[in-house]
PDB file of C-alpha atoms in Angstrom:
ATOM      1  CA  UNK A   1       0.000   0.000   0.000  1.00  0.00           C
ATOM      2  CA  UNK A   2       1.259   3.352  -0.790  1.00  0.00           C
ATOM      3  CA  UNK A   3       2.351   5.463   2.197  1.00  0.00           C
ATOM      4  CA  UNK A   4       1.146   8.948   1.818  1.00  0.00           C
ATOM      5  CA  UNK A   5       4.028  10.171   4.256  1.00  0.00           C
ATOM      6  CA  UNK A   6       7.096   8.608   2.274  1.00  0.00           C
ATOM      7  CA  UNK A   7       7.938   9.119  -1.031  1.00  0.00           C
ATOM      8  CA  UNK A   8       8.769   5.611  -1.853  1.00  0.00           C
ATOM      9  CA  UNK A   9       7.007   2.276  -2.875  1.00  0.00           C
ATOM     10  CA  UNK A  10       8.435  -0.644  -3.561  1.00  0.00           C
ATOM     11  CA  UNK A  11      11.907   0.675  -3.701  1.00  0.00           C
ATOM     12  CA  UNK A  12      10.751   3.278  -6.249  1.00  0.00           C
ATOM     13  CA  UNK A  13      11.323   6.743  -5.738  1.00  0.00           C
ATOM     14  CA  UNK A  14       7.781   8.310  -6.647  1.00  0.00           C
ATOM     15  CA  UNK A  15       8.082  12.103  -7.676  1.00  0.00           C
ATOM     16  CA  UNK A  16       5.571  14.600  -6.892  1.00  0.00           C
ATOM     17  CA  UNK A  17       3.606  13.229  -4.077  1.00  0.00           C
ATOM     18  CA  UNK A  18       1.914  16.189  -2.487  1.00  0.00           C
ATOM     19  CA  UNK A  19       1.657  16.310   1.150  1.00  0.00           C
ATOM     20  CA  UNK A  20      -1.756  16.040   2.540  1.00  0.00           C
ATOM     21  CA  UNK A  21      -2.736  18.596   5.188  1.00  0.00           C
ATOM     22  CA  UNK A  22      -5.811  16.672   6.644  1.00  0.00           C
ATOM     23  CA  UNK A  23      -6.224  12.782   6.216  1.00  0.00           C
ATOM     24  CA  UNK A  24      -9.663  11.199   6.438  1.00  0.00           C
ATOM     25  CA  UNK A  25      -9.293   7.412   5.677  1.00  0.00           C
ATOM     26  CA  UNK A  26      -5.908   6.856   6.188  1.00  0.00           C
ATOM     27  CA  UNK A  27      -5.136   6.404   9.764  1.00  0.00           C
ATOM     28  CA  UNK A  28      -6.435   3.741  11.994  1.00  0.00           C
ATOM     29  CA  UNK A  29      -6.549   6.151  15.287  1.00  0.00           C
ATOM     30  CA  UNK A  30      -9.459   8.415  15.224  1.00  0.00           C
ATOM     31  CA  UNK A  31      -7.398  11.259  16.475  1.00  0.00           C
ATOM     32  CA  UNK A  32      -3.793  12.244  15.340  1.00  0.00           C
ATOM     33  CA  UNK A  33      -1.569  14.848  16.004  1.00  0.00           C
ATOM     34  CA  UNK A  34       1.651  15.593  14.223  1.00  0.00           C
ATOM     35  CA  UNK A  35       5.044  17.446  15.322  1.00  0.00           C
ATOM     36  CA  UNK A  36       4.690  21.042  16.169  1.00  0.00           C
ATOM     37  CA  UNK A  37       1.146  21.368  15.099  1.00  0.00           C
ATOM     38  CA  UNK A  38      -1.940  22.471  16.632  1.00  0.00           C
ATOM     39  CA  UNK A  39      -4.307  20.868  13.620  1.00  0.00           C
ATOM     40  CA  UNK A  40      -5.682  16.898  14.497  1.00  0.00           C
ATOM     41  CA  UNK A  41      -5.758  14.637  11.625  1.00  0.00           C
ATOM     42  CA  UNK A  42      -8.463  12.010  11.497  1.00  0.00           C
ATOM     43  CA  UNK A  43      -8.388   8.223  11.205  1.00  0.00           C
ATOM     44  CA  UNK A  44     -11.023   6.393   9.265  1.00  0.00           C
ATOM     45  CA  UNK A  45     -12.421   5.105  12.683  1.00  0.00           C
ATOM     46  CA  UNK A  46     -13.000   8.785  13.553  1.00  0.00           C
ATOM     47  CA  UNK A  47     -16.949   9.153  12.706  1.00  0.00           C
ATOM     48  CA  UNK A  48     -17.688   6.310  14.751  1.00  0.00           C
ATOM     49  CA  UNK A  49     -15.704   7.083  17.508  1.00  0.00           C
ATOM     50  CA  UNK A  50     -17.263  10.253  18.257  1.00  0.00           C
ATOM     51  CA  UNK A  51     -20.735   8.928  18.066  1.00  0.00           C
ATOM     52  CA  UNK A  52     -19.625   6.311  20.673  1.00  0.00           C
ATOM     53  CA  UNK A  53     -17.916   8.622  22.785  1.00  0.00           C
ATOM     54  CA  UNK A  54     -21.516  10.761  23.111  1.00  0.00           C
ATOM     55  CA  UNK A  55     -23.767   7.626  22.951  1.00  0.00           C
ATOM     56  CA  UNK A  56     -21.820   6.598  26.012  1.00  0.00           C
ATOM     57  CA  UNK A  57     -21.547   9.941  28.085  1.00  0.00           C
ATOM     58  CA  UNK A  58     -24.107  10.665  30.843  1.00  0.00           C
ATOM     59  CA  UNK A  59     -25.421  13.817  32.368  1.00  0.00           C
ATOM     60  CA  UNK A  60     -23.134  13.323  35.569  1.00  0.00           C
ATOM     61  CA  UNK A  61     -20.028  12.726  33.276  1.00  0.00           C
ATOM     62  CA  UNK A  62     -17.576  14.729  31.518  1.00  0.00           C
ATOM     63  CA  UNK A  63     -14.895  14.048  29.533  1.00  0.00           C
ATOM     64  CA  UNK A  64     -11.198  13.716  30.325  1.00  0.00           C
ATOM     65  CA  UNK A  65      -8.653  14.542  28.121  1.00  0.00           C
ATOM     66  CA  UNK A  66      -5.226  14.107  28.095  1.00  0.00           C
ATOM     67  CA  UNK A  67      -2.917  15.507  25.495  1.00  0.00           C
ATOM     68  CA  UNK A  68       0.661  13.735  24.959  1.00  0.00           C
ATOM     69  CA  UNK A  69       3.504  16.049  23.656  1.00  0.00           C
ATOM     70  CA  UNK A  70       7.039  16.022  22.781  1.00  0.00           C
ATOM     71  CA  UNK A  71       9.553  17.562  24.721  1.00  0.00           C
ATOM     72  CA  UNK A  72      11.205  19.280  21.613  1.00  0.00           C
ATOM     73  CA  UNK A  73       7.717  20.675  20.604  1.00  0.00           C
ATOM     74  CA  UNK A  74       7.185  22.427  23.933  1.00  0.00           C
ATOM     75  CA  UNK A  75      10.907  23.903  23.478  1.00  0.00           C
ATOM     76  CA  UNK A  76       9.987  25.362  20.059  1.00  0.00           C
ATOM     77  CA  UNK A  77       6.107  26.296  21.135  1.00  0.00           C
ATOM     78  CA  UNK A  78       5.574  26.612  24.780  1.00  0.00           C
ATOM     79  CA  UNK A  79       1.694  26.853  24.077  1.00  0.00           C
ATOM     80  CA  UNK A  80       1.523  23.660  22.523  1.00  0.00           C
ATOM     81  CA  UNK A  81      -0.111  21.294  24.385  1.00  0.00           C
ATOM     82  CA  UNK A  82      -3.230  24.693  25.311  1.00  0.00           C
ATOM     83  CA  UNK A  83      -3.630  24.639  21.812  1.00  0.00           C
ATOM     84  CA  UNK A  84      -4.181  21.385  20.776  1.00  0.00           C
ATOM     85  CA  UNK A  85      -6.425  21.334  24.033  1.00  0.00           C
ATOM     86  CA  UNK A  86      -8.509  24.136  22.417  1.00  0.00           C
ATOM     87  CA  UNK A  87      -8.935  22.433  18.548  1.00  0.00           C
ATOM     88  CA  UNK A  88      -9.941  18.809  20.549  1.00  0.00           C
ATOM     89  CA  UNK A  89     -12.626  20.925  22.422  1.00  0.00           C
ATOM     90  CA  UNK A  90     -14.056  22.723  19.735  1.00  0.00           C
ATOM     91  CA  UNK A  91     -14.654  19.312  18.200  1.00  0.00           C
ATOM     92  CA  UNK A  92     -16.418  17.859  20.934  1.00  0.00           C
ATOM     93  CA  UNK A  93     -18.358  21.419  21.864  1.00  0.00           C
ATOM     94  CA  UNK A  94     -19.545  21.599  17.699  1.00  0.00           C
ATOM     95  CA  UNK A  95     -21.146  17.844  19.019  1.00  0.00           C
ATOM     96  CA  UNK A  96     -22.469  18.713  21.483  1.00  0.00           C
ATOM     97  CA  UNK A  97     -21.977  22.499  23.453  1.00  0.00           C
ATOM     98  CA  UNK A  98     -22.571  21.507  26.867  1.00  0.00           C
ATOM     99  CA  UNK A  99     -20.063  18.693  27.011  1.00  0.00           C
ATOM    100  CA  UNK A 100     -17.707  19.270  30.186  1.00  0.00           C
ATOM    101  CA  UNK A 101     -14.104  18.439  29.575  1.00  0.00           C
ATOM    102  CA  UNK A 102     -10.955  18.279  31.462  1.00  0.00           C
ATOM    103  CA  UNK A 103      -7.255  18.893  30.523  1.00  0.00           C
ATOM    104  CA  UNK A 104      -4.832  17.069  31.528  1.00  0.00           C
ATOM    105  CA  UNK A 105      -1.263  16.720  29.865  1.00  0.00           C
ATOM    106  CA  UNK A 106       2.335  14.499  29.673  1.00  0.00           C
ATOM    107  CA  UNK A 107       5.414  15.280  27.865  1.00  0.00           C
ATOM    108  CA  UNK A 108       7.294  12.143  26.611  1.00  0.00           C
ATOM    109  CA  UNK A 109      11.080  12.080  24.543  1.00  0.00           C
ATOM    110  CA  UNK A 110      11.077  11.798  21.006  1.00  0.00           C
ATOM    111  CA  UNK A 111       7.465  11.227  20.662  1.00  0.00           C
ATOM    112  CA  UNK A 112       7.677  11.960  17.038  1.00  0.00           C
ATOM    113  CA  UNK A 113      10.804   9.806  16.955  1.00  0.00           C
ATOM    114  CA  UNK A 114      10.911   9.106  12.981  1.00  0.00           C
ATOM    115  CA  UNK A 115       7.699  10.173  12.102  1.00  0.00           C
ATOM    116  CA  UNK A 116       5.445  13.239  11.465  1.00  0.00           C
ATOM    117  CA  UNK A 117       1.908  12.428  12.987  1.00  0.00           C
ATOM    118  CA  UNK A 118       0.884   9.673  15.748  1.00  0.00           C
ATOM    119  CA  UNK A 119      -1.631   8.766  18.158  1.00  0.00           C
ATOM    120  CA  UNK A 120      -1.011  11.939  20.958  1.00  0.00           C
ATOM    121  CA  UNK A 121      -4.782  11.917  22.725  1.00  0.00           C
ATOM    122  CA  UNK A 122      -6.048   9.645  25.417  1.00  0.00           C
ATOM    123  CA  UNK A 123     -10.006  10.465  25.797  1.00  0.00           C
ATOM    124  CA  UNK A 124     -11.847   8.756  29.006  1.00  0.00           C
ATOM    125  CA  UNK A 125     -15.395   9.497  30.436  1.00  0.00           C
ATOM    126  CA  UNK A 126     -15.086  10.143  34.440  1.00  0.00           C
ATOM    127  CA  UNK A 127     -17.615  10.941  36.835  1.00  0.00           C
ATOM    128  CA  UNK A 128     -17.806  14.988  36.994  1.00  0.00           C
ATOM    129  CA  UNK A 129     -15.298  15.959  39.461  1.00  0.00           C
ATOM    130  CA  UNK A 130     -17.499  17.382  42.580  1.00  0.00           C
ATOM    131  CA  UNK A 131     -14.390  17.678  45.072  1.00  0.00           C
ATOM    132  CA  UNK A 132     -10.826  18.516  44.867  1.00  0.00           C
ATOM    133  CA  UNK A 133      -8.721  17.654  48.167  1.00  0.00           C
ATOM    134  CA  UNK A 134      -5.276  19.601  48.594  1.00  0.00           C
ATOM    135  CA  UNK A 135      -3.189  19.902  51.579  1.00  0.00           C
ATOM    136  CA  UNK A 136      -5.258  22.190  54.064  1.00  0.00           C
ATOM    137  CA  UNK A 137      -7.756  22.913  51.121  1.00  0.00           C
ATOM    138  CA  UNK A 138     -11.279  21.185  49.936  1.00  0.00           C
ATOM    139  CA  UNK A 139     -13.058  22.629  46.964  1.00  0.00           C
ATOM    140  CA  UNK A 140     -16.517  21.320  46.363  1.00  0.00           C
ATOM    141  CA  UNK A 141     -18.441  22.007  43.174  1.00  0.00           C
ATOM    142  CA  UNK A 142     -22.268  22.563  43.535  1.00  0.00           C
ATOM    143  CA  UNK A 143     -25.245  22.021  41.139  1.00  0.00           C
ATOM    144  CA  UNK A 144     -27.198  25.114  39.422  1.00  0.00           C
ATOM    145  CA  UNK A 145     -28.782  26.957  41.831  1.00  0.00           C
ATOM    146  CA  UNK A 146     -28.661  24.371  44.740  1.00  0.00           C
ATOM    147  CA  UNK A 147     -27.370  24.497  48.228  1.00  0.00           C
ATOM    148  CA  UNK A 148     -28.048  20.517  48.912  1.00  0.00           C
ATOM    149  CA  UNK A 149     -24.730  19.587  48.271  1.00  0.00           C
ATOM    150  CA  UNK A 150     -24.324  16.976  51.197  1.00  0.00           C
ATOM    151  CA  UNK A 151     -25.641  13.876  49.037  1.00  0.00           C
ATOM    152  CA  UNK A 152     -22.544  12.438  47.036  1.00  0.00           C
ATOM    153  CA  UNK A 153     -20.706   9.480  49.494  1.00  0.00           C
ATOM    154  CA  UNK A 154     -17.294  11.440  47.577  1.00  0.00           C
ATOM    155  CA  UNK A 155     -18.080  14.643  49.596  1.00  0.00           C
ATOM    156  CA  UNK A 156     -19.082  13.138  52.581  1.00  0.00           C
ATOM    157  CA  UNK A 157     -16.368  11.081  52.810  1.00  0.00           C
ATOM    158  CA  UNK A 158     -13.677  14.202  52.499  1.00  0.00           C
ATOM    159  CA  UNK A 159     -15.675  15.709  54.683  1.00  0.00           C
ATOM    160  CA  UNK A 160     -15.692  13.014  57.223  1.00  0.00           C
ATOM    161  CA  UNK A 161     -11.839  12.683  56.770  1.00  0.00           C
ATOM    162  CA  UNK A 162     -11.599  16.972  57.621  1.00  0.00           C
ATOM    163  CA  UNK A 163     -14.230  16.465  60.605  1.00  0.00           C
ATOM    164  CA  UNK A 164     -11.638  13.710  62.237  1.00  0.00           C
ATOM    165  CA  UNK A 165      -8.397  16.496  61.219  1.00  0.00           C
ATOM    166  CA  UNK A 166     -10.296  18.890  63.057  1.00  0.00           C
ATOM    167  CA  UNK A 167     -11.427  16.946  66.172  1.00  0.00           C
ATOM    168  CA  UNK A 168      -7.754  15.161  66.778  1.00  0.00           C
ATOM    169  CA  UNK A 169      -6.245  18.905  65.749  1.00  0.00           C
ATOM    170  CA  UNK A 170      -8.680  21.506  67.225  1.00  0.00           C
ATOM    171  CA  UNK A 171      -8.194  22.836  63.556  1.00  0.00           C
ATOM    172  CA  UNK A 172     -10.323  25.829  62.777  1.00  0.00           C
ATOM    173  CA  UNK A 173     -11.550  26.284  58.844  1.00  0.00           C
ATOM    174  CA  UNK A 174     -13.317  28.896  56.857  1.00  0.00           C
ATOM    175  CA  UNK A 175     -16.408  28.311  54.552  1.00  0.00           C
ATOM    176  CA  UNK A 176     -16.152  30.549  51.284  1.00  0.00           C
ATOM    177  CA  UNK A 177     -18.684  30.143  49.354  1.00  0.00           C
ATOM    178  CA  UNK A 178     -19.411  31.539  45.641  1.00  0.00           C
ATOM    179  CA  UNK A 179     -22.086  31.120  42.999  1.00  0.00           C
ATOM    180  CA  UNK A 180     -21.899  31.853  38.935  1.00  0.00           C
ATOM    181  CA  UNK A 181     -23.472  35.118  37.818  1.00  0.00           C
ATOM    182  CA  UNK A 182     -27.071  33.679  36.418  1.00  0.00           C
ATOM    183  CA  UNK A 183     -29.407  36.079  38.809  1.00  0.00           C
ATOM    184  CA  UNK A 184     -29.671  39.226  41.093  1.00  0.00           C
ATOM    185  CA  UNK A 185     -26.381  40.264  42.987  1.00  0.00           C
ATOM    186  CA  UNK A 186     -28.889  39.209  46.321  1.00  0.00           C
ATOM    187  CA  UNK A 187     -29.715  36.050  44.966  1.00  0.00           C
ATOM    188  CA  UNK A 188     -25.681  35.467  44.613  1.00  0.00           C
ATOM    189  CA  UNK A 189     -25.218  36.830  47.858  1.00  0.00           C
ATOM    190  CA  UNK A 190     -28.325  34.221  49.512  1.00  0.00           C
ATOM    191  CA  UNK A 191     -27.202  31.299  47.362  1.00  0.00           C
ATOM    192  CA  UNK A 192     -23.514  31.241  48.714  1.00  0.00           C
ATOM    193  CA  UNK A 193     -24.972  31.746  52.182  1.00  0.00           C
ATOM    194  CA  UNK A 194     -27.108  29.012  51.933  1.00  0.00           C
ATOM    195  CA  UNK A 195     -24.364  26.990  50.325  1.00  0.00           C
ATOM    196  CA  UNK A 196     -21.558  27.931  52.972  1.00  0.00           C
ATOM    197  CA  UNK A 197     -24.106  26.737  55.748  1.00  0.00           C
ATOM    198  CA  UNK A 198     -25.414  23.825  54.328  1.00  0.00           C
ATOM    199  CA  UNK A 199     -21.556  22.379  54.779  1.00  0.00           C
ATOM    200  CA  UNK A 200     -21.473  24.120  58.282  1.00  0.00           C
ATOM    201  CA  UNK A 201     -24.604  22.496  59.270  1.00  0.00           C
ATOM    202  CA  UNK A 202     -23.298  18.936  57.989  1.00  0.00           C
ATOM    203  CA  UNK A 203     -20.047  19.523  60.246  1.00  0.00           C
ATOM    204  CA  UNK A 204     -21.759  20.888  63.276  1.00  0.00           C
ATOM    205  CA  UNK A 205     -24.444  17.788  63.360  1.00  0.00           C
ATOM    206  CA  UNK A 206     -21.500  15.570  63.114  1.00  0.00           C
ATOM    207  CA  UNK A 207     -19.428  16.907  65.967  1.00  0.00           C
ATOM    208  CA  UNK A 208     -17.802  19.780  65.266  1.00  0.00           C
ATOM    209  CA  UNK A 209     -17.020  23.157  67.509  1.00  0.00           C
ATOM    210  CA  UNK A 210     -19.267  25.823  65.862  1.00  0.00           C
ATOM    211  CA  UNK A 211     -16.688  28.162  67.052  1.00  0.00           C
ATOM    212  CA  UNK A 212     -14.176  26.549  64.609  1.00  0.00           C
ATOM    213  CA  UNK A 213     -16.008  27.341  61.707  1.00  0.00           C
ATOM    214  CA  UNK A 214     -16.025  30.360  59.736  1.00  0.00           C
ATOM    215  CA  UNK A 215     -17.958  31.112  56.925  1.00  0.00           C
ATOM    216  CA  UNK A 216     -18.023  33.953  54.189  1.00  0.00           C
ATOM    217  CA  UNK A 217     -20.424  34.370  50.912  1.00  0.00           C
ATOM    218  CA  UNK A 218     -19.193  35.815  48.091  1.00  0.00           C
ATOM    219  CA  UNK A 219     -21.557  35.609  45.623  1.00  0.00           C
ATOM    220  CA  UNK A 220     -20.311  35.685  42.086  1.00  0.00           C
ATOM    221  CA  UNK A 221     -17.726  38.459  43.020  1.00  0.00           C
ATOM    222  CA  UNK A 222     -14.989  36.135  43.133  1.00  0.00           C
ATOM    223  CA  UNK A 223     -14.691  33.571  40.005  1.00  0.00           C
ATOM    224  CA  UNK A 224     -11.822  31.347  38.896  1.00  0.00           C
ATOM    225  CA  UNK A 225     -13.045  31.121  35.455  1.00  0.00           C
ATOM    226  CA  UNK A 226     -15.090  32.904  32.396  1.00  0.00           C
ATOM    227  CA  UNK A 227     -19.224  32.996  33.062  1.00  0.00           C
ATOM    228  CA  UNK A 228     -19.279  33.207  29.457  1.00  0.00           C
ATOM    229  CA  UNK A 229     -19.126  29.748  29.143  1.00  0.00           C
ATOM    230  CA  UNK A 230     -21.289  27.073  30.887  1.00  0.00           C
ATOM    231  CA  UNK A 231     -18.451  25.154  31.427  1.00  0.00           C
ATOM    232  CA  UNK A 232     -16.771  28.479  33.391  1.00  0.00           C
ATOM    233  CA  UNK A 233     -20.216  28.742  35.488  1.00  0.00           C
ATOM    234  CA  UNK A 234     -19.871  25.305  36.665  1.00  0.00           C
ATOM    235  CA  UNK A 235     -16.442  26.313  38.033  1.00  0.00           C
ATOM    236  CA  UNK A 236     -17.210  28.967  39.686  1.00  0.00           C
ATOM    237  CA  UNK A 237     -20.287  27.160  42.012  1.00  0.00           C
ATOM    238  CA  UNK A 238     -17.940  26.225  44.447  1.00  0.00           C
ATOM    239  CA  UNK A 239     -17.339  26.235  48.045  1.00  0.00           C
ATOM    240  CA  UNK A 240     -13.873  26.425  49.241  1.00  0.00           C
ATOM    241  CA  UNK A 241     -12.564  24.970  52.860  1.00  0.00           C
ATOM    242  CA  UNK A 242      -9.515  25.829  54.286  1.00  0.00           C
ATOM    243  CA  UNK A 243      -7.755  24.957  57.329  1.00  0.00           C
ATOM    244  CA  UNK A 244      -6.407  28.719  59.016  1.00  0.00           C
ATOM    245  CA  UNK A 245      -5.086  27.807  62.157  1.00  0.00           C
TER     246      UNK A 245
END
């Protein structure tokens, strides 16, 4: 079979062969990538792929992707890897817009050892991250417009695990709570209130010292991403819990 990326068959030297910018039927992966390039090519599997991939994500999932780039790429284009990020999620938002999806990233050697474009995406459907644990820090993503955020057996266990810290430590934490900007700057402030209590309330009934809880509501005054986006709103309904003293 004649390699579109060589220009030789059968030890004959074949003159002319243009280079094709974006293959549809060639590769096997549905997904390629190719040395110091932002652009995805596209396997003949890719169709199908993609229709599987949606077929198979549910409401409570998003989708986690990791992008795989060389180190001699991110020497010559430190921006790499963001970009390639931002051409795989405009695929999957022109599918569907409110898909949620997650970077994540490696950098191997000579991952382009020899040749120009190769499989550099790993795609996996995860449950929707609802809490991030970091040393003295829990973050804790909330629903649209809800305060009842003491359901999932992830967030009660971290909180569980803090309630034990701060009974064995006599730990004190702060509550900050925050909510996107859909609304009134009241209903922001009342929504984070109700949010930052709701967690206060769960620790309380379980044990701990009122006194070593503090709480503040910030409404949407505070954000760690764009409200332009759904996906930035989700971000930014959040209560944060940190460990001050």
């Amino acid at each position: 079979l004649w390699n579109i990326m060589k220009r030789e068959c059968c030890n004959q030297t074949m003159p002319n062969v243009p280079k094709i910018d974006t293959v549809i039927q060639v590769y096997d992966e549905p997904i390629m990538c190719c040395f110091g390039r932002r652009e995805c090519k596209f396997g003949k599997s890719y169709e199908h792929f993609i229709d599987s991939l949606f077929k198979e994500l549910g409401s409570e999932e998003e989708l986690f992707v990791k992008i795989i780039s060389d180190s001699n790429e991110i020497r010559t284009n430190s921006t790499i890897v963001e970009e390639r990020f931002e051409t795989i999620k405009n695929l999957f938002k022109a599918k569907d817009s409110t898909v949620s999806i997650v970077m994540n990233y490696s950098i191997m050697d000579k991952l382009f050892d020899s040749v120009e474009c190769r499989k550099a995406v790993e795609i996996e459907i995860k449950p929707k991250q609802k809490v991030l644990e970091e040393r003295n820090k829990l973050t804790i993503w909330h629903e649209y417009n809800s305060s009842n955020t003491i359901q999932s057996g992830e967030l009660t266990r971290a909180l569980d695990e803090l309630l034990t810290r701060m009974k064995q430590k006599n730990l004190t934490i702060r509550i900050t709570s925050h909510t996107d900007n859909d609304g009134t700057e009241r209903e922001h402030f009342l929504l984070s209130r109700q949010r930052a209590l709701a967690i206060k309330k769960y620790l309380v009934s379980n044990g701990a010292n009122p006194i070593h809880i503090l709480t503040e509501y910030k409404g949407a005054k505070d954000p760690i991403a764009s409200n332009e986006t759904e996906e930035g709103r989700a971000k930014n309904r959040r209560s944060e819990i940190e460990v001050i003293k």
